[in-house]
Coordinates of C-alpha atoms in Angstrom, one line a residue:
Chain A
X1 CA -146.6 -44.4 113.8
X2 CA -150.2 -45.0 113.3
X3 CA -151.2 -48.2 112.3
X4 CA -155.3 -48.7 112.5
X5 CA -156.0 -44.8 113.2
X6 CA -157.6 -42.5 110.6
X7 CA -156.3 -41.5 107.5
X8 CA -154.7 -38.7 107.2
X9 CA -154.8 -35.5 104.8
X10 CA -153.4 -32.5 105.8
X11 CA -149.5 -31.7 104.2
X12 CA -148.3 -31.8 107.8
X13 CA -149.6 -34.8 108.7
X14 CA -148.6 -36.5 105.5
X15 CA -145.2 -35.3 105.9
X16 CA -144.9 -36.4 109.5
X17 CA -146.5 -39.9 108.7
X18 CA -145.0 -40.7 105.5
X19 CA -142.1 -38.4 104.5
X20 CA -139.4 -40.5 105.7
X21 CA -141.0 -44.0 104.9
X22 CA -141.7 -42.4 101.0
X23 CA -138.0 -41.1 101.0
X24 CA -136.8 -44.2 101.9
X25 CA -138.3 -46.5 99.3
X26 CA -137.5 -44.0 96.6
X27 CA -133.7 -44.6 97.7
X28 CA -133.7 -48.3 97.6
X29 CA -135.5 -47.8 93.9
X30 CA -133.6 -44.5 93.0
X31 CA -130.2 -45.1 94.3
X32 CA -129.3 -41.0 93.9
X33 CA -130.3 -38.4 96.4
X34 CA -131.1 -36.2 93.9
X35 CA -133.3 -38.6 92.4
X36 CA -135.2 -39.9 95.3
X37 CA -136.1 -36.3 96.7
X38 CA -137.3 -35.7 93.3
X39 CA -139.9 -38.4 93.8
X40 CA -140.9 -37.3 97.0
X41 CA -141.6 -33.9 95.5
X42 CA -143.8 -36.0 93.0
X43 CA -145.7 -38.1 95.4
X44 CA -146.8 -35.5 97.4
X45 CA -147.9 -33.4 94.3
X46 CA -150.0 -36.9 93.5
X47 CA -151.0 -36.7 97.3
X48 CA -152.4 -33.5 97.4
X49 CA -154.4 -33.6 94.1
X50 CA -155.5 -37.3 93.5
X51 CA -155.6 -39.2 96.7
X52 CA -158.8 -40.7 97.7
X53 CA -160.6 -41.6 100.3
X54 CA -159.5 -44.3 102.9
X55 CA -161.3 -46.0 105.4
X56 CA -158.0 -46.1 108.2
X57 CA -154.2 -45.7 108.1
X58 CA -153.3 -48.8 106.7
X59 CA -155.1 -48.9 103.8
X60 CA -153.9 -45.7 103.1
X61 CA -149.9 -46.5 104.0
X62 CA -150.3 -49.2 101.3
X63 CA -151.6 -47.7 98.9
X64 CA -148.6 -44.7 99.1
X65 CA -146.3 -47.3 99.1
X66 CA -147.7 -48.9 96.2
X67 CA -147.9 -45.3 93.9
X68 CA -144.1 -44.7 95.2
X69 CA -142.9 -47.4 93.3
X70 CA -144.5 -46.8 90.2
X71 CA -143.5 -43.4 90.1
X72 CA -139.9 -44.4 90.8
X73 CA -140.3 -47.0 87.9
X74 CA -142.2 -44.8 85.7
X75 CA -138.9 -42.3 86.9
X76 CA -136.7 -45.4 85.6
X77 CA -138.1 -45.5 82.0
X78 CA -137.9 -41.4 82.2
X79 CA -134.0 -41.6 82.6
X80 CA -133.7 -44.3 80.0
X81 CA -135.0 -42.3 77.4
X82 CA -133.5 -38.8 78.8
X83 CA -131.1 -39.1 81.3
X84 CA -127.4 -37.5 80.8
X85 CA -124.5 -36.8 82.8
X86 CA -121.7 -34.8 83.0
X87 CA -118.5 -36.9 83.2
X88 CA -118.2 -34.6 86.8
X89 CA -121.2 -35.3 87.6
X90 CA -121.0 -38.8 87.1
X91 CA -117.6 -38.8 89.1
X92 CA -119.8 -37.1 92.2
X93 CA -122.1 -39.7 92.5
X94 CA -119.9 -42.6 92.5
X95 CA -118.0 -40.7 95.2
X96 CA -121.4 -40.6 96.9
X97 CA -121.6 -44.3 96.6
X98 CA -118.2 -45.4 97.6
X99 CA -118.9 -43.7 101.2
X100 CA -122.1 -45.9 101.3
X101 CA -120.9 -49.1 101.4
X102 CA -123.1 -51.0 103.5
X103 CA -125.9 -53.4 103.5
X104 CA -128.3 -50.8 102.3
X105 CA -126.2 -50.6 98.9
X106 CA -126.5 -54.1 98.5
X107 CA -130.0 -53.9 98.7
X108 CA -130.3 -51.0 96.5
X109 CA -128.2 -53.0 93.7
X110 CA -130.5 -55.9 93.7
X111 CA -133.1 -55.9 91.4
X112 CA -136.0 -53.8 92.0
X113 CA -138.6 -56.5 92.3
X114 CA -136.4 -58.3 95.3
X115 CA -135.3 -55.6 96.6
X116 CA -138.7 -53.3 97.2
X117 CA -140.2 -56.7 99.1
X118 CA -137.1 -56.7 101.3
X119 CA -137.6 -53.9 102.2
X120 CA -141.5 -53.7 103.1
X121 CA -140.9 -57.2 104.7
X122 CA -137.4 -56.7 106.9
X123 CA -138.2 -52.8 107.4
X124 CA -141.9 -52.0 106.9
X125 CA -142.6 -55.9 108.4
X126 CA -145.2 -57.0 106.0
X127 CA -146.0 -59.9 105.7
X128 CA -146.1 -62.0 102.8
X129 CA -149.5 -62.0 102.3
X130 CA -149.5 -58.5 102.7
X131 CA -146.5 -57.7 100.4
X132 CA -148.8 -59.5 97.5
X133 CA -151.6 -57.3 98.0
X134 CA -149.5 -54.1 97.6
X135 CA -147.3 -55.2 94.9
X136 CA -150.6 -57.0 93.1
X137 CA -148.5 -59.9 93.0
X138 CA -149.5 -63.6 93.9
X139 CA -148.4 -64.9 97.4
X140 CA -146.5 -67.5 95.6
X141 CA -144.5 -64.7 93.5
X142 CA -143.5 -62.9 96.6
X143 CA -142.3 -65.9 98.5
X144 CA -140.2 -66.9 95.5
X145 CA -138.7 -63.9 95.0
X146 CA -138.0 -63.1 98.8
X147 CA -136.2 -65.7 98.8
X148 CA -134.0 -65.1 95.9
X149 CA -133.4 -62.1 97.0
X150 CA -132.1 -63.2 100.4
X151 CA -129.7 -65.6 98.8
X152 CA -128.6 -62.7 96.2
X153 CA -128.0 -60.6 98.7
X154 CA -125.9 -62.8 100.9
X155 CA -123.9 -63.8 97.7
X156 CA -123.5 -60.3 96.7
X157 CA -122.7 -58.7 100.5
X158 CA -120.3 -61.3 101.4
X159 CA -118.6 -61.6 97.8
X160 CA -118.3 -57.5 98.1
X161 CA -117.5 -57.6 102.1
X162 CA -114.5 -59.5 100.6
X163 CA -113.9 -57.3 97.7
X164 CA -114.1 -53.7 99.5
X165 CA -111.6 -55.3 102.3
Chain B
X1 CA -127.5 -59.0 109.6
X2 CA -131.2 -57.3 109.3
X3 CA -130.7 -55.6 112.3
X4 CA -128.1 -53.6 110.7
X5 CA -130.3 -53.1 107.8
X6 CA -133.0 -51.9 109.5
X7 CA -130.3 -49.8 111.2
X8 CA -128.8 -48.4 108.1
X9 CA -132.6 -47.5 107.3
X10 CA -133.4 -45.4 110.2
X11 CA -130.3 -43.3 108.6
X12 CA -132.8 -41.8 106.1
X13 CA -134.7 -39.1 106.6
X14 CA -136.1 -36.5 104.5
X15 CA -134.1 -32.8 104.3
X16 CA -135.6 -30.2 105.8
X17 CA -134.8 -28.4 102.3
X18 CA -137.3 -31.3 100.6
X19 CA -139.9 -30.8 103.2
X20 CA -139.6 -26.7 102.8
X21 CA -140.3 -27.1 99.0
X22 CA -143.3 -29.5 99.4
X23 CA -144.8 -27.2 101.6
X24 CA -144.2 -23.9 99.1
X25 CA -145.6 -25.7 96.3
X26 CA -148.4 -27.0 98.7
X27 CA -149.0 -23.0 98.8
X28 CA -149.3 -22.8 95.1
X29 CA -151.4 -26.0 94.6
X30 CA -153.9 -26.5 97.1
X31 CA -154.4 -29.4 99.2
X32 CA -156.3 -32.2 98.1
X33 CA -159.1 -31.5 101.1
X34 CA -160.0 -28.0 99.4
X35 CA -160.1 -29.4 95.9
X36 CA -162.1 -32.4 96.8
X37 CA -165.2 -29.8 97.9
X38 CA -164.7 -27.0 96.4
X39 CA -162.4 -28.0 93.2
X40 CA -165.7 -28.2 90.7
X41 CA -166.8 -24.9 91.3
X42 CA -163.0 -23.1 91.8
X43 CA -162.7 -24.9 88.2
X44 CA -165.3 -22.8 86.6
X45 CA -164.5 -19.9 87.8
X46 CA -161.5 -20.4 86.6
X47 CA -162.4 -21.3 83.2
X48 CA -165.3 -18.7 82.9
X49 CA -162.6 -15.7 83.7
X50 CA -159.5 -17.3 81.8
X51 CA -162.5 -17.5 78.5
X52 CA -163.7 -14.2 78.9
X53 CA -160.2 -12.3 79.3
X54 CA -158.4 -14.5 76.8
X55 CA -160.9 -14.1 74.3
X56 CA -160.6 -9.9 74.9
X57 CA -156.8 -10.1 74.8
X58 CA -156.6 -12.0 71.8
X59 CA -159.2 -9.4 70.1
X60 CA -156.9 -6.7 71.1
X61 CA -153.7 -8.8 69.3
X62 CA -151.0 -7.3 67.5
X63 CA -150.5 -9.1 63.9
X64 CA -147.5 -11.1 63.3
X65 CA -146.5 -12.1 66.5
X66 CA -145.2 -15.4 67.9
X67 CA -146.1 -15.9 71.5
X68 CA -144.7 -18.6 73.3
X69 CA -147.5 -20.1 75.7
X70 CA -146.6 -21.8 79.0
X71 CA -147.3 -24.3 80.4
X72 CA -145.7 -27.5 79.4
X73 CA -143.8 -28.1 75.8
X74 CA -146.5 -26.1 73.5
X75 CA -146.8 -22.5 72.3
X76 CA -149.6 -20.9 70.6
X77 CA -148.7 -19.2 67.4
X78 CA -151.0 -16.7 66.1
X79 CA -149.8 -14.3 63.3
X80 CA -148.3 -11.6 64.8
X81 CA -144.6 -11.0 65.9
X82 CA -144.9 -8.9 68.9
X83 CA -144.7 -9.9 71.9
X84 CA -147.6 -10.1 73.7
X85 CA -147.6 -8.5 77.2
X86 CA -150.4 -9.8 79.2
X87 CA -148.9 -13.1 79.1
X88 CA -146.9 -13.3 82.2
X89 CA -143.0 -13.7 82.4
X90 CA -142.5 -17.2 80.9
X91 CA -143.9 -16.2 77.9
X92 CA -141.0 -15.7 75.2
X93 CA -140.7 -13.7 71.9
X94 CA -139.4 -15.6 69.1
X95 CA -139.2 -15.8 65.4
X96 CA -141.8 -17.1 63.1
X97 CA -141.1 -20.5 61.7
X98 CA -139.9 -20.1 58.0
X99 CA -142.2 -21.6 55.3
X100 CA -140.1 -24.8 55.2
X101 CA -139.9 -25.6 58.4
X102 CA -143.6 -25.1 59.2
X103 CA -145.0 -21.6 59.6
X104 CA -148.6 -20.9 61.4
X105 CA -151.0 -19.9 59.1
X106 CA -154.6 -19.1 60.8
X107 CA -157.5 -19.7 58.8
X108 CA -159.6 -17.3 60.0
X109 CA -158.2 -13.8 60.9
X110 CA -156.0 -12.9 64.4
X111 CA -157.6 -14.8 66.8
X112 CA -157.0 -17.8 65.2
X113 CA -154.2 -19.9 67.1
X114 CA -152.5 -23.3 66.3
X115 CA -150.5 -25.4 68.6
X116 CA -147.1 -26.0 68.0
X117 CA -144.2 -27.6 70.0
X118 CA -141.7 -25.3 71.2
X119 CA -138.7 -26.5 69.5
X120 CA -140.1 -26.1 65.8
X121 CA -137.9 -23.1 64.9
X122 CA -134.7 -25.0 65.6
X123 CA -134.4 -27.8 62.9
X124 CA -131.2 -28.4 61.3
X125 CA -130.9 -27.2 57.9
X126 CA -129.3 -29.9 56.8
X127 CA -131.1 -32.9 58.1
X128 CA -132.0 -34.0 54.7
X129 CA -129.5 -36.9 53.4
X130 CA -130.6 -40.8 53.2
X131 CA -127.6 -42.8 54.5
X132 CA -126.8 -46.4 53.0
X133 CA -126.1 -48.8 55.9
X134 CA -123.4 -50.2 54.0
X135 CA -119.6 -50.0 54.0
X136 CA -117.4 -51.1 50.8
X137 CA -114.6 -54.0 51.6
X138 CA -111.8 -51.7 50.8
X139 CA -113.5 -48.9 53.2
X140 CA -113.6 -51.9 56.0
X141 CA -109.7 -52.4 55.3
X142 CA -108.9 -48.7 55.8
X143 CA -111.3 -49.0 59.4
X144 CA -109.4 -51.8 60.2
X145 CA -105.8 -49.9 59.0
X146 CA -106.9 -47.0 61.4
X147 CA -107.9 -49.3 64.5
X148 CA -104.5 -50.7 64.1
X149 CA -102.8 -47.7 64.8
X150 CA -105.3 -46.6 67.8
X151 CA -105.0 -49.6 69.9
X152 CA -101.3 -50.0 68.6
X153 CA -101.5 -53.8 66.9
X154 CA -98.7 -54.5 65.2
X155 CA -99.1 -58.6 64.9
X156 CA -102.5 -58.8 64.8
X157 CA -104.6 -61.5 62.4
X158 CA -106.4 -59.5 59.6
X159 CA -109.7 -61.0 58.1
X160 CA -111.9 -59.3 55.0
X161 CA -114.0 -57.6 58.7
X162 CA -111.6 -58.0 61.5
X163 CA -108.8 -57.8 63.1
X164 CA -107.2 -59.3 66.5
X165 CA -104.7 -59.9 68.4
X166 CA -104.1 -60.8 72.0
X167 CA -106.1 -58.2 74.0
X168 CA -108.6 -56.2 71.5
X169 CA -110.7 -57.6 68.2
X170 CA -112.0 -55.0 66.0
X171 CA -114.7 -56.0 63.9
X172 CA -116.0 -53.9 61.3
X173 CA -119.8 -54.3 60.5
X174 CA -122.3 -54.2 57.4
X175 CA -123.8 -50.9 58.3
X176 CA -120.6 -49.3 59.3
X177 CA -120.5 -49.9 62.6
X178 CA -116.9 -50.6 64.2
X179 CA -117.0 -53.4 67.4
X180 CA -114.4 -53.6 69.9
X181 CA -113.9 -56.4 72.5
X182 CA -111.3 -55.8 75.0
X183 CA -110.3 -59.5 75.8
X184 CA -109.6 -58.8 80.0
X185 CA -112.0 -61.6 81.1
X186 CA -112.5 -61.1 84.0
X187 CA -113.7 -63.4 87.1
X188 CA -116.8 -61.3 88.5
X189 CA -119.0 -61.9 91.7
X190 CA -121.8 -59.9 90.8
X191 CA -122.9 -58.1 87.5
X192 CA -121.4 -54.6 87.0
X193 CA -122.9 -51.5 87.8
X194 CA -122.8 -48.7 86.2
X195 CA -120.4 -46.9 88.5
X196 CA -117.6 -49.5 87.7
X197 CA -119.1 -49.6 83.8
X198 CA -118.5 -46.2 83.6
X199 CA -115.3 -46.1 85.3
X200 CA -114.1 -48.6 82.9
X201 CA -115.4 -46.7 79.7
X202 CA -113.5 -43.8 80.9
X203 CA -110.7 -45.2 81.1
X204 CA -110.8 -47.0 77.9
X205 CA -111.2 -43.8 76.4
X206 CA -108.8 -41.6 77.6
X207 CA -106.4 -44.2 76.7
X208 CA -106.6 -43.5 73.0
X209 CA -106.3 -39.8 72.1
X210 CA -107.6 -40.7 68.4
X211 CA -111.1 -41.5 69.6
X212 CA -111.7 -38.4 72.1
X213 CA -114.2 -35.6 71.3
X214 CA -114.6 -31.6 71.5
X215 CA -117.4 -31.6 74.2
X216 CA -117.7 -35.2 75.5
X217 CA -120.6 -36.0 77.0
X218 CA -121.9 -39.2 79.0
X219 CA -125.4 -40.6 78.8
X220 CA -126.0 -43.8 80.9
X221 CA -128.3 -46.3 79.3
X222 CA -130.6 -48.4 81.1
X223 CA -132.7 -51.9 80.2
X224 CA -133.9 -54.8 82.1
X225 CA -133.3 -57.9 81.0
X226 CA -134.0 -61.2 82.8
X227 CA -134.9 -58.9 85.4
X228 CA -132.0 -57.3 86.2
X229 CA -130.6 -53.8 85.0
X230 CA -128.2 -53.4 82.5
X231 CA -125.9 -50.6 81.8
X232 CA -124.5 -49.0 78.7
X233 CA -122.2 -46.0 78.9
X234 CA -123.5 -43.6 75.8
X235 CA -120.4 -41.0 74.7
X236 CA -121.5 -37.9 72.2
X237 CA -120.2 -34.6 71.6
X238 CA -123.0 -32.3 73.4
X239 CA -122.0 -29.3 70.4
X240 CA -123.2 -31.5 68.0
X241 CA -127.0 -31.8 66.8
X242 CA -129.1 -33.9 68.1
X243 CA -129.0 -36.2 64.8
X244 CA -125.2 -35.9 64.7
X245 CA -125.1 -37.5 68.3
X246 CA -127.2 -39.9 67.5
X247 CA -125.1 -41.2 64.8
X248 CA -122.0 -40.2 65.6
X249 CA -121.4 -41.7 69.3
X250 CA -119.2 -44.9 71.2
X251 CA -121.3 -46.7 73.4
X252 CA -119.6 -49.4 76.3
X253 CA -121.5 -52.0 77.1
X254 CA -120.7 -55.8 79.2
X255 CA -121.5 -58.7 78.3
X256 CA -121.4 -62.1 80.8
X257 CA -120.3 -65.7 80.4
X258 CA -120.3 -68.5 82.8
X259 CA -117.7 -71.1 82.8
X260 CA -117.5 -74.1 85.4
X261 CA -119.8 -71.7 87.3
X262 CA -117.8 -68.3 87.0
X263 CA -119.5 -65.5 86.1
X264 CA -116.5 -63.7 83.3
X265 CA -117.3 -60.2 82.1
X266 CA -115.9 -58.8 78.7
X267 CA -116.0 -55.0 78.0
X268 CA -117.4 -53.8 74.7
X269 CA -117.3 -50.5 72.9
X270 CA -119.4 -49.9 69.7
X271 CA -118.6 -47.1 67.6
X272 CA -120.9 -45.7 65.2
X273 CA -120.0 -43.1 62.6
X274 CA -122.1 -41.7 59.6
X275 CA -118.6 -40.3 58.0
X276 CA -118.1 -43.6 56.1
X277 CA -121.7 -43.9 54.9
X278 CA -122.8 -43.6 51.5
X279 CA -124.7 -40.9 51.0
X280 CA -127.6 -42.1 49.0
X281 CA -129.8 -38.8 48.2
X282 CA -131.0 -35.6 49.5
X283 CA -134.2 -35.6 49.7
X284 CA -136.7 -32.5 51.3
X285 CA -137.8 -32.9 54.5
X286 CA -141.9 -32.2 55.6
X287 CA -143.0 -29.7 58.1
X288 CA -143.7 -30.6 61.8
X289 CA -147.3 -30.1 60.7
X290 CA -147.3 -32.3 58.3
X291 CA -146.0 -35.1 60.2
X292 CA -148.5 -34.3 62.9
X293 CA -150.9 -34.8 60.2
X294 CA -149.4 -37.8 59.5
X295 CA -150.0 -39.2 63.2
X296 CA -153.3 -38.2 63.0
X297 CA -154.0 -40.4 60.1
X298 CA -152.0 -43.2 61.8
X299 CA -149.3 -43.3 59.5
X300 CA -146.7 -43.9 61.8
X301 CA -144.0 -46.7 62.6
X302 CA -144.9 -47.4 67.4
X303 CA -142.0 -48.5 69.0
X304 CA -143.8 -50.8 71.3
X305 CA -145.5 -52.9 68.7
X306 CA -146.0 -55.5 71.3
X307 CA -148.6 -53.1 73.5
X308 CA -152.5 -52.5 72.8
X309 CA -151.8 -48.6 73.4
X310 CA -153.2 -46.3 70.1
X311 CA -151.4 -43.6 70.5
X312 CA -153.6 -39.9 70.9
X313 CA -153.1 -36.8 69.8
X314 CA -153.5 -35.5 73.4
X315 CA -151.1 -37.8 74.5
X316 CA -148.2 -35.7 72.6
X317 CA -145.3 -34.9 75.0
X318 CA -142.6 -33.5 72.9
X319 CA -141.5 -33.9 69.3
X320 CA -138.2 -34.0 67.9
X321 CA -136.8 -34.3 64.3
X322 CA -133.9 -36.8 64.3
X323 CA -132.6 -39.8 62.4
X324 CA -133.5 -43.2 62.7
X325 CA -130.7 -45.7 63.2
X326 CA -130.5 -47.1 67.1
X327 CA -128.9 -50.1 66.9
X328 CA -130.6 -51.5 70.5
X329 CA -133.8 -50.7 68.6
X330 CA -133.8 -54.4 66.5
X331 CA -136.3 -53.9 64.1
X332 CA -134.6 -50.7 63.2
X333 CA -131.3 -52.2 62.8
X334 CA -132.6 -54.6 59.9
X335 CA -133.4 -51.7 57.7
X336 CA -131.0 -50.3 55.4
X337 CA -131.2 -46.9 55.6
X338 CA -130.4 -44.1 57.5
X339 CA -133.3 -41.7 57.5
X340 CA -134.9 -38.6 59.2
X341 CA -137.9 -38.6 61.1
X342 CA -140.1 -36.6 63.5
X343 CA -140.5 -39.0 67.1
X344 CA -143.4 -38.3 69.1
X345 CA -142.7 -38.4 72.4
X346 CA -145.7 -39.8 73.9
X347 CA -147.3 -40.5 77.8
X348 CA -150.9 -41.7 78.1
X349 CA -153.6 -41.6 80.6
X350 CA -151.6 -44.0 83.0
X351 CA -148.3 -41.9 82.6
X352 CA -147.2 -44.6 80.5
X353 CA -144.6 -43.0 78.1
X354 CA -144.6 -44.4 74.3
X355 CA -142.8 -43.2 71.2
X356 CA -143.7 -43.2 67.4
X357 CA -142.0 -41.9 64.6
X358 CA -142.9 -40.3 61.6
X359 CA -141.0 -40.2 58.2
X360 CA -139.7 -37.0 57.8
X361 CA -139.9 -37.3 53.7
X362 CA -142.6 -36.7 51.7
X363 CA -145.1 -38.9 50.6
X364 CA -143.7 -39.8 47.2
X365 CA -140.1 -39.7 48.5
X366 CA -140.6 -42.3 51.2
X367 CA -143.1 -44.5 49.0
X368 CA -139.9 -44.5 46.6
X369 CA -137.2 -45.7 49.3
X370 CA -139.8 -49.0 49.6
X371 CA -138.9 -48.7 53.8
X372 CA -141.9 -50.6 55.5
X373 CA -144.3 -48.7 57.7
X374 CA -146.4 -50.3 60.8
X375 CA -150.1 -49.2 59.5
X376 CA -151.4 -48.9 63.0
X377 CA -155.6 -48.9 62.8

């Protein structure tokens, strides 16, 4: 993983460097497959025509991070206005979700704002100050609402630990 | 416990199928290192030749032909009807517009063109009544009567709106709208999501024959509140028109309360119907060019009234001609009328969406029905 290097800009390189990591946040913010390949086929469309200039990797990881998820809220206030199901359809993905029972689906059912800066703080390990600056939050914000989310999720897993059996 | 998080993580990784496709449309757009030299000068080109051959085929142009334009939700309509064939093969024949529904009319000769959204030529022909939101008390009674029999009450308590018993209260509303509470309070750890909402609605449903539709289909609803999502399970019959669905549907919905610190859940269905409306007039309903018109002045009611955005005419995603009455829409719900009207679908330089609406009546129709517009300057 490059962490200080050079930015990169070539498709392979972005896909190499950041198709899992985009892929990954898209399904803690999307919940679907469908969904969250859908915004990695957007993201890289944004890549390729309107990413700027960096100065190294970092800056340039961040600020991917940060454009996934708006586009995977901006995708949120898509499906609330358009978004319909078959009843099959519907019955497919809850099949989907019943096999993945698991932290991860904990996560992915806490709110978004707690449950994006677990992820870029016990996955991507950001730190808090860190976290702030990609979310444009305040450090204080981000503490408060790690911490909520931590306790939310312990509620929620064990309550549903219990639950599933 | 993060340990098997970061575990679960590693899980993900991106199909080869996803990859394959961002790397075929990489082949159709060009990567961001070639546009960022050479994009200004491609651009021209591209404009000089797409000017010089467009303005020789539309010279050459058969009269009276509608051609629909790719890309995106707008086609250019000139006057002729045949289709054009240098366009390539997205473009579609299709028939012109009728007078009432909002033909093209160039000013100037063939090569004049207008823009138009795709979906003009299908309006409903009979999108034209004006609905009273109001119910008579003997109408309410016979709601109630029917409800009875659906969710089989035999001892229930009757009131002039209601009716109850031990494990549903039906509740007929002002504007016509039925609400049913099934009383199952239940002891909840955590809010329900819209897999379990869903399960629940469908079951609910399929429990009472009465209520089921032709072509059922399921749209699921999503707000946050408090900073959590919320859920609502939409049902409409997909045969129906757009309009009809929105006014003709059964929405499930949950609602919370704590007691001595646990968290109960109560399901909700909301049933809307425009059968037992009054129908106040029929009135006739403008052009989409006219109510484009009408944006362009500003005469139009914005959604998000709380927001500094001023809507644009290149902003315009989509329009649609529909009826206004969405009850999760509150300054909607206090008027008193059912009523067409043409929504823009909006998304602005940010990709912001936004929506506005337009009356769908004419001027002295809609100054006559006294319904307030938001004069946005």
């Amino acid at each position: 993983m490059v962490e200080h290097g050079e930015a990169v800009y070539t498709l392979e390189e972005l896909l190499a460097e950041y198709g899992d990591m985009i892929y990954r946040i898209a399904m803690h913010n999307m919940r679907h497959k469908a969904d969250a390949e859908d915004i990695v086929q957007d993201i890289y469309i944004k890549l390729l025509h309107n990413m700027p200039s960096f100065q190294n990797a970092e800056m340039q990881k961040k600020w991917i991070i940060r454009v996934t998820i708006n586009t995977c809220h901006d995708r949120w206030r898509y499906l609330r206005l358009r978004t319909a199901f078959s009843l099959d359809e519907r019955y497919d993905v809850m099949e989907e979700h019943k096999q993945e029972y698991g932290l991860l689906y904990y996560v992915r059912e806490l709110p978004e704002k707690y449950r994006n800066v677990i992820y870029l703080h016990y996955y991507e390990g950001y730190s808090v100050t860190e976290i702030a600056e990609i979310l444009h939050r305040k450090e204080a914000t981000i503490l408060t609402w790690l911490h909520r989310g931590r306790i939310k999720l312990k509620e929620r897993y064990e309550g549903g630990e219990e639950h599933v059996g | 416990m993060w340990d098997e998080y970061r575990k679960e993580i590693e899980q993900l990784h991106l199909d080869d199928s996803v990859i394959k496709d961002i790397q075929q449309n990489s082949l159709k757009k060009h990567p961001h290192a070639f546009w960022k030299h050479k994009g200004k000068w491609a651009f021209a080109f591209v404009f000089v030749a797409c000017f010089c051959i467009g303005g020789f085929m539309l010279l050459k142009q058969p009269k009276e032909t509608v051609i629909l334009h790719q890309p995106k939700t707008y086609k250019t309509i000139s006057k002729t009807q045949k289709q054009d064939t240098y366009l390539k093969g997205k473009d579609t024949t299709i028939p012109l517009p009728s007078e009432d529904y909002g033909s093209a009319k160039p000013k100037t000769g063939s090569a004049e063109t207008i823009k138009y959204p795709v979906y003009e030529q299908s309006y409903p022909q009979d999108l034209k009544g004006i609905y009273k939101k109001q119910v008579s008390n003997d109408t309410k009674q016979e709601i109630l009567k029917e409800f009875a029999e659906i969710f089989h009450i035999k001892n229930g308590s009757y009131t002039d709106t209601s009716l109850k018993d031990d494990t549903v209260c039906v509740k007929v509303m002002e504007n016509g709208t039925i609400e049913v509470a099934f009383f199952e309070d239940k002891k909840t750890n955590e809010y329900i999501s819209r897999e379990m909402l869903l399960e629940n609605a469908t079951a609910i449903y399929k429990k009472y024959p009465k209520l089921q539709m032709d072509n059922p289909m399921w749209k699921i609803k999503i707000d946050y509140r408090d900073g959590m999502l919320e859920y609502q399970v939409l049902l409409y019959d997909e045969t129906k028109a757009l309009w009809n669905q929105e006014l003709n549907n059964i929405t499930f919905y949950v609602t919370y309360q704590e007691k001595n610190n646990v968290l109960y859940s109560t399901l909700h269905m909301r049933i809307k119907t425009i059968a037992r409306l009054q129908q106040r007039q029929s009135y006739e309903i403008i052009t989409e060019k006219e109510a484009k018109k009408r944006f362009l002045q500003k005469e139009y009611m914005q959604l998000d009234t709380d927001t500094k955005y001023l809507p644009d005419k290149d902003d315009i995603v989509s329009v649609q001609l529909q009826y206004l009455d969405s009850a999760d829409e509150a300054y909607r719900s206090m008027q008193p009328l059912v009523y067409p009207i043409y929504r823009f679908y909006l998304k602005d330089d940010q990709g912001k969406e936004h929506l506005v609406d337009v009356p769908a009546l004419k001027e002295k129709d809609w100054r006559k029905l006294e319904v307030e517009i938001n004069e946005n300057n």
